[in-house]
């Protein structure tokens, strides 16, 4: 994560300070970006629209349980793992990105504000409906 810069021996103190400040700023920005990448969440709007479209395209529906959407017992990836299979992860620069890191656009992904705990036996429709109800009852934008 760290960075190293070299400064010529004849450089002035001000130039050294600028170089050091620039390196520190770059390192802080990298750490900030990494932190932001680890705190992303998928919008309720995205789940209601795009994700449900992906679920339906896989031959599933709102009454499908999470373990039917992504069965970790199968080697073949389900809806969730398929999304990032050929995407380079912004975390480690390797092939295989998290679902959230495959999304673009402020309406789809942003800083996570809440954490949802659920079981694999819940239906995707119940989860999305609950999230939508929470947004509505708390005057929150689902985007």
PDB file of N, CA, C and O in Angstrom, residues 78-121:
ATOM      1  N   UNK A  78     -24.111 -19.209  -9.670  1.00  0.00           N
ATOM      2  CA  UNK A  78     -25.477 -18.749  -9.857  1.00  0.00           C
ATOM      3  C   UNK A  78     -25.499 -17.287 -10.283  1.00  0.00           C
ATOM      4  O   UNK A  78     -24.503 -16.746 -10.774  1.00  0.00           O
ATOM      5  N   UNK A  79     -26.610 -16.633 -10.060  1.00  0.00           N
ATOM      6  CA  UNK A  79     -26.813 -15.246 -10.487  1.00  0.00           C
ATOM      7  C   UNK A  79     -25.759 -14.316  -9.892  1.00  0.00           C
ATOM      8  O   UNK A  79     -25.205 -13.462 -10.586  1.00  0.00           O
ATOM      9  N   UNK A  80     -25.457 -14.490  -8.626  1.00  0.00           N
ATOM     10  CA  UNK A  80     -24.564 -13.555  -7.937  1.00  0.00           C
ATOM     11  C   UNK A  80     -23.114 -13.736  -8.368  1.00  0.00           C
ATOM     12  O   UNK A  80     -22.447 -12.779  -8.774  1.00  0.00           O
ATOM     13  N   UNK A  81     -22.614 -14.952  -8.318  1.00  0.00           N
ATOM     14  CA  UNK A  81     -21.199 -15.182  -8.676  1.00  0.00           C
ATOM     15  C   UNK A  81     -20.921 -14.974 -10.152  1.00  0.00           C
ATOM     16  O   UNK A  81     -19.817 -14.569 -10.528  1.00  0.00           O
ATOM     17  N   UNK A  82     -21.917 -15.237 -11.001  1.00  0.00           N
ATOM     18  CA  UNK A  82     -21.717 -15.072 -12.442  1.00  0.00           C
ATOM     19  C   UNK A  82     -21.343 -13.638 -12.798  1.00  0.00           C
ATOM     20  O   UNK A  82     -20.518 -13.405 -13.675  1.00  0.00           O
ATOM     21  N   UNK A  83     -21.929 -12.695 -12.109  1.00  0.00           N
ATOM     22  CA  UNK A  83     -21.730 -11.274 -12.426  1.00  0.00           C
ATOM     23  C   UNK A  83     -20.248 -10.882 -12.460  1.00  0.00           C
ATOM     24  O   UNK A  83     -19.815 -10.144 -13.334  1.00  0.00           O
ATOM     25  N   UNK A  84     -19.471 -11.355 -11.502  1.00  0.00           N
ATOM     26  CA  UNK A  84     -18.082 -10.912 -11.397  1.00  0.00           C
ATOM     27  C   UNK A  84     -17.037 -11.901 -11.875  1.00  0.00           C
ATOM     28  O   UNK A  84     -15.845 -11.670 -11.693  1.00  0.00           O
ATOM     29  N   UNK A  85     -17.461 -12.985 -12.509  1.00  0.00           N
ATOM     30  CA  UNK A  85     -16.515 -14.037 -12.915  1.00  0.00           C
ATOM     31  C   UNK A  85     -15.351 -13.533 -13.768  1.00  0.00           C
ATOM     32  O   UNK A  85     -14.217 -13.933 -13.559  1.00  0.00           O
ATOM     33  N   UNK A  86     -15.644 -12.682 -14.722  1.00  0.00           N
ATOM     34  CA  UNK A  86     -14.588 -12.229 -15.636  1.00  0.00           C
ATOM     35  C   UNK A  86     -14.199 -10.769 -15.405  1.00  0.00           C
ATOM     36  O   UNK A  86     -13.525 -10.177 -16.226  1.00  0.00           O
ATOM     37  N   UNK A  87     -14.607 -10.232 -14.263  1.00  0.00           N
ATOM     38  CA  UNK A  87     -14.309  -8.841 -13.931  1.00  0.00           C
ATOM     39  C   UNK A  87     -13.087  -8.790 -13.014  1.00  0.00           C
ATOM     40  O   UNK A  87     -12.970  -9.582 -12.082  1.00  0.00           O
ATOM     41  N   UNK A  88     -12.190  -7.854 -13.276  1.00  0.00           N
ATOM     42  CA  UNK A  88     -11.028  -7.663 -12.413  1.00  0.00           C
ATOM     43  C   UNK A  88     -11.476  -6.941 -11.139  1.00  0.00           C
ATOM     44  O   UNK A  88     -12.094  -5.886 -11.192  1.00  0.00           O
ATOM     45  N   UNK A  89     -11.140  -7.528 -10.008  1.00  0.00           N
ATOM     46  CA  UNK A  89     -11.507  -6.947  -8.719  1.00  0.00           C
ATOM     47  C   UNK A  89     -10.709  -5.673  -8.460  1.00  0.00           C
ATOM     48  O   UNK A  89      -9.482  -5.671  -8.599  1.00  0.00           O
ATOM     49  N   UNK A  90     -11.370  -4.591  -8.071  1.00  0.00           N
ATOM     50  CA  UNK A  90     -10.636  -3.373  -7.748  1.00  0.00           C
ATOM     51  C   UNK A  90      -9.905  -3.483  -6.407  1.00  0.00           C
ATOM     52  O   UNK A  90      -9.085  -2.639  -6.081  1.00  0.00           O
ATOM     53  N   UNK A  91     -10.167  -4.524  -5.654  1.00  0.00           N
ATOM     54  CA  UNK A  91      -9.510  -4.715  -4.364  1.00  0.00           C
ATOM     55  C   UNK A  91      -8.127  -5.324  -4.540  1.00  0.00           C
ATOM     56  O   UNK A  91      -7.141  -4.819  -4.015  1.00  0.00           O
ATOM     57  N   UNK A  92      -8.041  -6.427  -5.302  1.00  0.00           N
ATOM     58  CA  UNK A  92      -6.756  -7.128  -5.425  1.00  0.00           C
ATOM     59  C   UNK A  92      -6.251  -7.247  -6.866  1.00  0.00           C
ATOM     60  O   UNK A  92      -5.239  -7.875  -7.124  1.00  0.00           O
ATOM     61  N   UNK A  93      -6.969  -6.642  -7.808  1.00  0.00           N
ATOM     62  CA  UNK A  93      -6.601  -6.660  -9.228  1.00  0.00           C
ATOM     63  C   UNK A  93      -6.524  -8.069  -9.816  1.00  0.00           C
ATOM     64  O   UNK A  93      -5.769  -8.317 -10.744  1.00  0.00           O
ATOM     65  N   UNK A  94      -7.300  -8.990  -9.269  1.00  0.00           N
ATOM     66  CA  UNK A  94      -7.376 -10.348  -9.797  1.00  0.00           C
ATOM     67  C   UNK A  94      -8.759 -10.558 -10.412  1.00  0.00           C
ATOM     68  O   UNK A  94      -9.715  -9.876 -10.058  1.00  0.00           O
ATOM     69  N   UNK A  95      -8.832 -11.525 -11.312  1.00  0.00           N
ATOM     70  CA  UNK A  95     -10.116 -11.866 -11.929  1.00  0.00           C
ATOM     71  C   UNK A  95     -11.039 -12.453 -10.865  1.00  0.00           C
ATOM     72  O   UNK A  95     -10.633 -13.311 -10.084  1.00  0.00           O
ATOM     73  N   UNK A  96     -12.275 -11.986 -10.855  1.00  0.00           N
ATOM     74  CA  UNK A  96     -13.256 -12.472  -9.889  1.00  0.00           C
ATOM     75  C   UNK A  96     -13.631 -11.371  -8.909  1.00  0.00           C
ATOM     76  O   UNK A  96     -13.084 -11.285  -7.824  1.00  0.00           O
ATOM     77  N   UNK A  97     -14.542 -10.524  -9.306  1.00  0.00           N
ATOM     78  CA  UNK A  97     -14.939  -9.379  -8.478  1.00  0.00           C
ATOM     79  C   UNK A  97     -16.205  -9.681  -7.693  1.00  0.00           C
ATOM     80  O   UNK A  97     -17.022 -10.516  -8.102  1.00  0.00           O
ATOM     81  N   UNK A  98     -16.358  -8.999  -6.596  1.00  0.00           N
ATOM     82  CA  UNK A  98     -17.597  -9.067  -5.829  1.00  0.00           C
ATOM     83  C   UNK A  98     -18.718  -8.458  -6.669  1.00  0.00           C
ATOM     84  O   UNK A  98     -18.485  -7.574  -7.503  1.00  0.00           O
ATOM     85  N   UNK A  99     -19.922  -8.925  -6.447  1.00  0.00           N
ATOM     86  CA  UNK A  99     -21.081  -8.437  -7.192  1.00  0.00           C
ATOM     87  C   UNK A  99     -21.152  -6.908  -7.142  1.00  0.00           C
ATOM     88  O   UNK A  99     -21.309  -6.249  -8.164  1.00  0.00           O
ATOM     89  N   UNK A 100     -21.014  -6.350  -5.965  1.00  0.00           N
ATOM     90  CA  UNK A 100     -21.140  -4.903  -5.786  1.00  0.00           C
ATOM     91  C   UNK A 100     -20.093  -4.129  -6.596  1.00  0.00           C
ATOM     92  O   UNK A 100     -20.349  -3.020  -7.046  1.00  0.00           O
ATOM     93  N   UNK A 101     -18.926  -4.725  -6.810  1.00  0.00           N
ATOM     94  CA  UNK A 101     -17.875  -4.048  -7.567  1.00  0.00           C
ATOM     95  C   UNK A 101     -18.095  -4.106  -9.074  1.00  0.00           C
ATOM     96  O   UNK A 101     -17.348  -3.507  -9.833  1.00  0.00           O
ATOM     97  N   UNK A 102     -19.131  -4.799  -9.504  1.00  0.00           N
ATOM     98  CA  UNK A 102     -19.472  -4.880 -10.925  1.00  0.00           C
ATOM     99  C   UNK A 102     -20.490  -3.818 -11.320  1.00  0.00           C
ATOM    100  O   UNK A 102     -20.783  -3.659 -12.502  1.00  0.00           O
ATOM    101  N   UNK A 103     -21.027  -3.121 -10.363  1.00  0.00           N
ATOM    102  CA  UNK A 103     -22.106  -2.171 -10.628  1.00  0.00           C
ATOM    103  C   UNK A 103     -21.566  -0.770 -10.841  1.00  0.00           C
ATOM    104  O   UNK A 103     -20.574  -0.375 -10.231  1.00  0.00           O
ATOM    105  N   UNK A 104     -22.245  -0.027 -11.686  1.00  0.00           N
ATOM    106  CA  UNK A 104     -21.876   1.358 -11.989  1.00  0.00           C
ATOM    107  C   UNK A 104     -23.108   2.241 -11.851  1.00  0.00           C
ATOM    108  O   UNK A 104     -24.226   1.799 -12.088  1.00  0.00           O
ATOM    109  N   UNK A 105     -22.886   3.469 -11.484  1.00  0.00           N
ATOM    110  CA  UNK A 105     -23.969   4.436 -11.435  1.00  0.00           C
ATOM    111  C   UNK A 105     -24.491   4.678 -10.029  1.00  0.00           C
ATOM    112  O   UNK A 105     -24.637   3.752  -9.234  1.00  0.00           O
ATOM    113  N   UNK A 106     -24.740   5.938  -9.730  1.00  0.00           N
ATOM    114  CA  UNK A 106     -25.202   6.340  -8.399  1.00  0.00           C
ATOM    115  C   UNK A 106     -26.542   5.722  -8.019  1.00  0.00           C
ATOM    116  O   UNK A 106     -26.820   5.538  -6.843  1.00  0.00           O
ATOM    117  N   UNK A 107     -27.375   5.402  -9.004  1.00  0.00           N
ATOM    118  CA  UNK A 107     -28.670   4.778  -8.701  1.00  0.00           C
ATOM    119  C   UNK A 107     -28.536   3.303  -8.337  1.00  0.00           C
ATOM    120  O   UNK A 107     -29.482   2.705  -7.836  1.00  0.00           O
ATOM    121  N   UNK A 108     -27.371   2.738  -8.599  1.00  0.00           N
ATOM    122  CA  UNK A 108     -27.176   1.306  -8.400  1.00  0.00           C
ATOM    123  C   UNK A 108     -26.302   0.950  -7.214  1.00  0.00           C
ATOM    124  O   UNK A 108     -26.534  -0.046  -6.537  1.00  0.00           O
ATOM    125  N   UNK A 109     -25.277   1.729  -6.991  1.00  0.00           N
ATOM    126  CA  UNK A 109     -24.292   1.399  -5.952  1.00  0.00           C
ATOM    127  C   UNK A 109     -23.795   2.681  -5.297  1.00  0.00           C
ATOM    128  O   UNK A 109     -23.700   3.720  -5.921  1.00  0.00           O
ATOM    129  N   UNK A 110     -23.509   2.586  -4.013  1.00  0.00           N
ATOM    130  CA  UNK A 110     -22.989   3.728  -3.271  1.00  0.00           C
ATOM    131  C   UNK A 110     -22.553   3.282  -1.891  1.00  0.00           C
ATOM    132  O   UNK A 110     -22.533   2.091  -1.577  1.00  0.00           O
ATOM    133  N   UNK A 111     -22.205   4.249  -1.074  1.00  0.00           N
ATOM    134  CA  UNK A 111     -21.778   3.931   0.289  1.00  0.00           C
ATOM    135  C   UNK A 111     -22.927   3.252   1.035  1.00  0.00           C
ATOM    136  O   UNK A 111     -24.062   3.711   1.014  1.00  0.00           O
ATOM    137  N   UNK A 112     -22.611   2.137   1.670  1.00  0.00           N
ATOM    138  CA  UNK A 112     -23.627   1.401   2.429  1.00  0.00           C
ATOM    139  C   UNK A 112     -24.020   2.204   3.668  1.00  0.00           C
ATOM    140  O   UNK A 112     -23.170   2.704   4.388  1.00  0.00           O
ATOM    141  N   UNK A 113     -25.325   2.332   3.867  1.00  0.00           N
ATOM    142  CA  UNK A 113     -25.840   3.060   5.027  1.00  0.00           C
ATOM    143  C   UNK A 113     -26.380   2.124   6.102  1.00  0.00           C
ATOM    144  O   UNK A 113     -26.484   2.505   7.256  1.00  0.00           O
ATOM    145  N   UNK A 114     -26.749   0.921   5.699  1.00  0.00           N
ATOM    146  CA  UNK A 114     -27.342  -0.052   6.614  1.00  0.00           C
ATOM    147  C   UNK A 114     -26.794  -1.426   6.283  1.00  0.00           C
ATOM    148  O   UNK A 114     -26.389  -1.688   5.163  1.00  0.00           O
ATOM    149  N   UNK A 115     -26.843  -2.291   7.261  1.00  0.00           N
ATOM    150  CA  UNK A 115     -26.429  -3.677   7.062  1.00  0.00           C
ATOM    151  C   UNK A 115     -27.651  -4.555   7.237  1.00  0.00           C
ATOM    152  O   UNK A 115     -28.405  -4.406   8.187  1.00  0.00           O
ATOM    153  N   UNK A 116     -27.867  -5.451   6.294  1.00  0.00           N
ATOM    154  CA  UNK A 116     -29.007  -6.357   6.335  1.00  0.00           C
ATOM    155  C   UNK A 116     -28.518  -7.760   6.646  1.00  0.00           C
ATOM    156  O   UNK A 116     -27.594  -8.260   6.008  1.00  0.00           O
ATOM    157  N   UNK A 117     -29.132  -8.378   7.607  1.00  0.00           N
ATOM    158  CA  UNK A 117     -28.840  -9.768   7.922  1.00  0.00           C
ATOM    159  C   UNK A 117     -30.039 -10.606   7.490  1.00  0.00           C
ATOM    160  O   UNK A 117     -31.176 -10.250   7.767  1.00  0.00           O
ATOM    161  N   UNK A 118     -29.770 -11.694   6.783  1.00  0.00           N
ATOM    162  CA  UNK A 118     -30.851 -12.550   6.297  1.00  0.00           C
ATOM    163  C   UNK A 118     -30.354 -13.988   6.262  1.00  0.00           C
ATOM    164  O   UNK A 118     -29.163 -14.245   6.383  1.00  0.00           O
ATOM    165  N   UNK A 119     -31.247 -14.912   6.065  1.00  0.00           N
ATOM    166  CA  UNK A 119     -30.840 -16.312   5.920  1.00  0.00           C
ATOM    167  C   UNK A 119     -31.025 -16.732   4.469  1.00  0.00           C
ATOM    168  O   UNK A 119     -31.757 -16.087   3.706  1.00  0.00           O
ATOM    169  N   UNK A 120     -30.384 -17.807   4.107  1.00  0.00           N
ATOM    170  CA  UNK A 120     -30.445 -18.318   2.748  1.00  0.00           C
ATOM    171  C   UNK A 120     -31.816 -18.886   2.421  1.00  0.00           C
ATOM    172  O   UNK A 120     -32.126 -19.168   1.273  1.00  0.00           O
ATOM    173  N   UNK A 121     -32.650 -19.044   3.427  1.00  0.00           N
ATOM    174  CA  UNK A 121     -33.982 -19.618   3.231  1.00  0.00           C
ATOM    175  C   UNK A 121     -35.037 -18.540   2.942  1.00  0.00           C
ATOM    176  O   UNK A 121     -36.173 -18.864   2.620  1.00  0.00           O
TER     177      UNK A 121
END
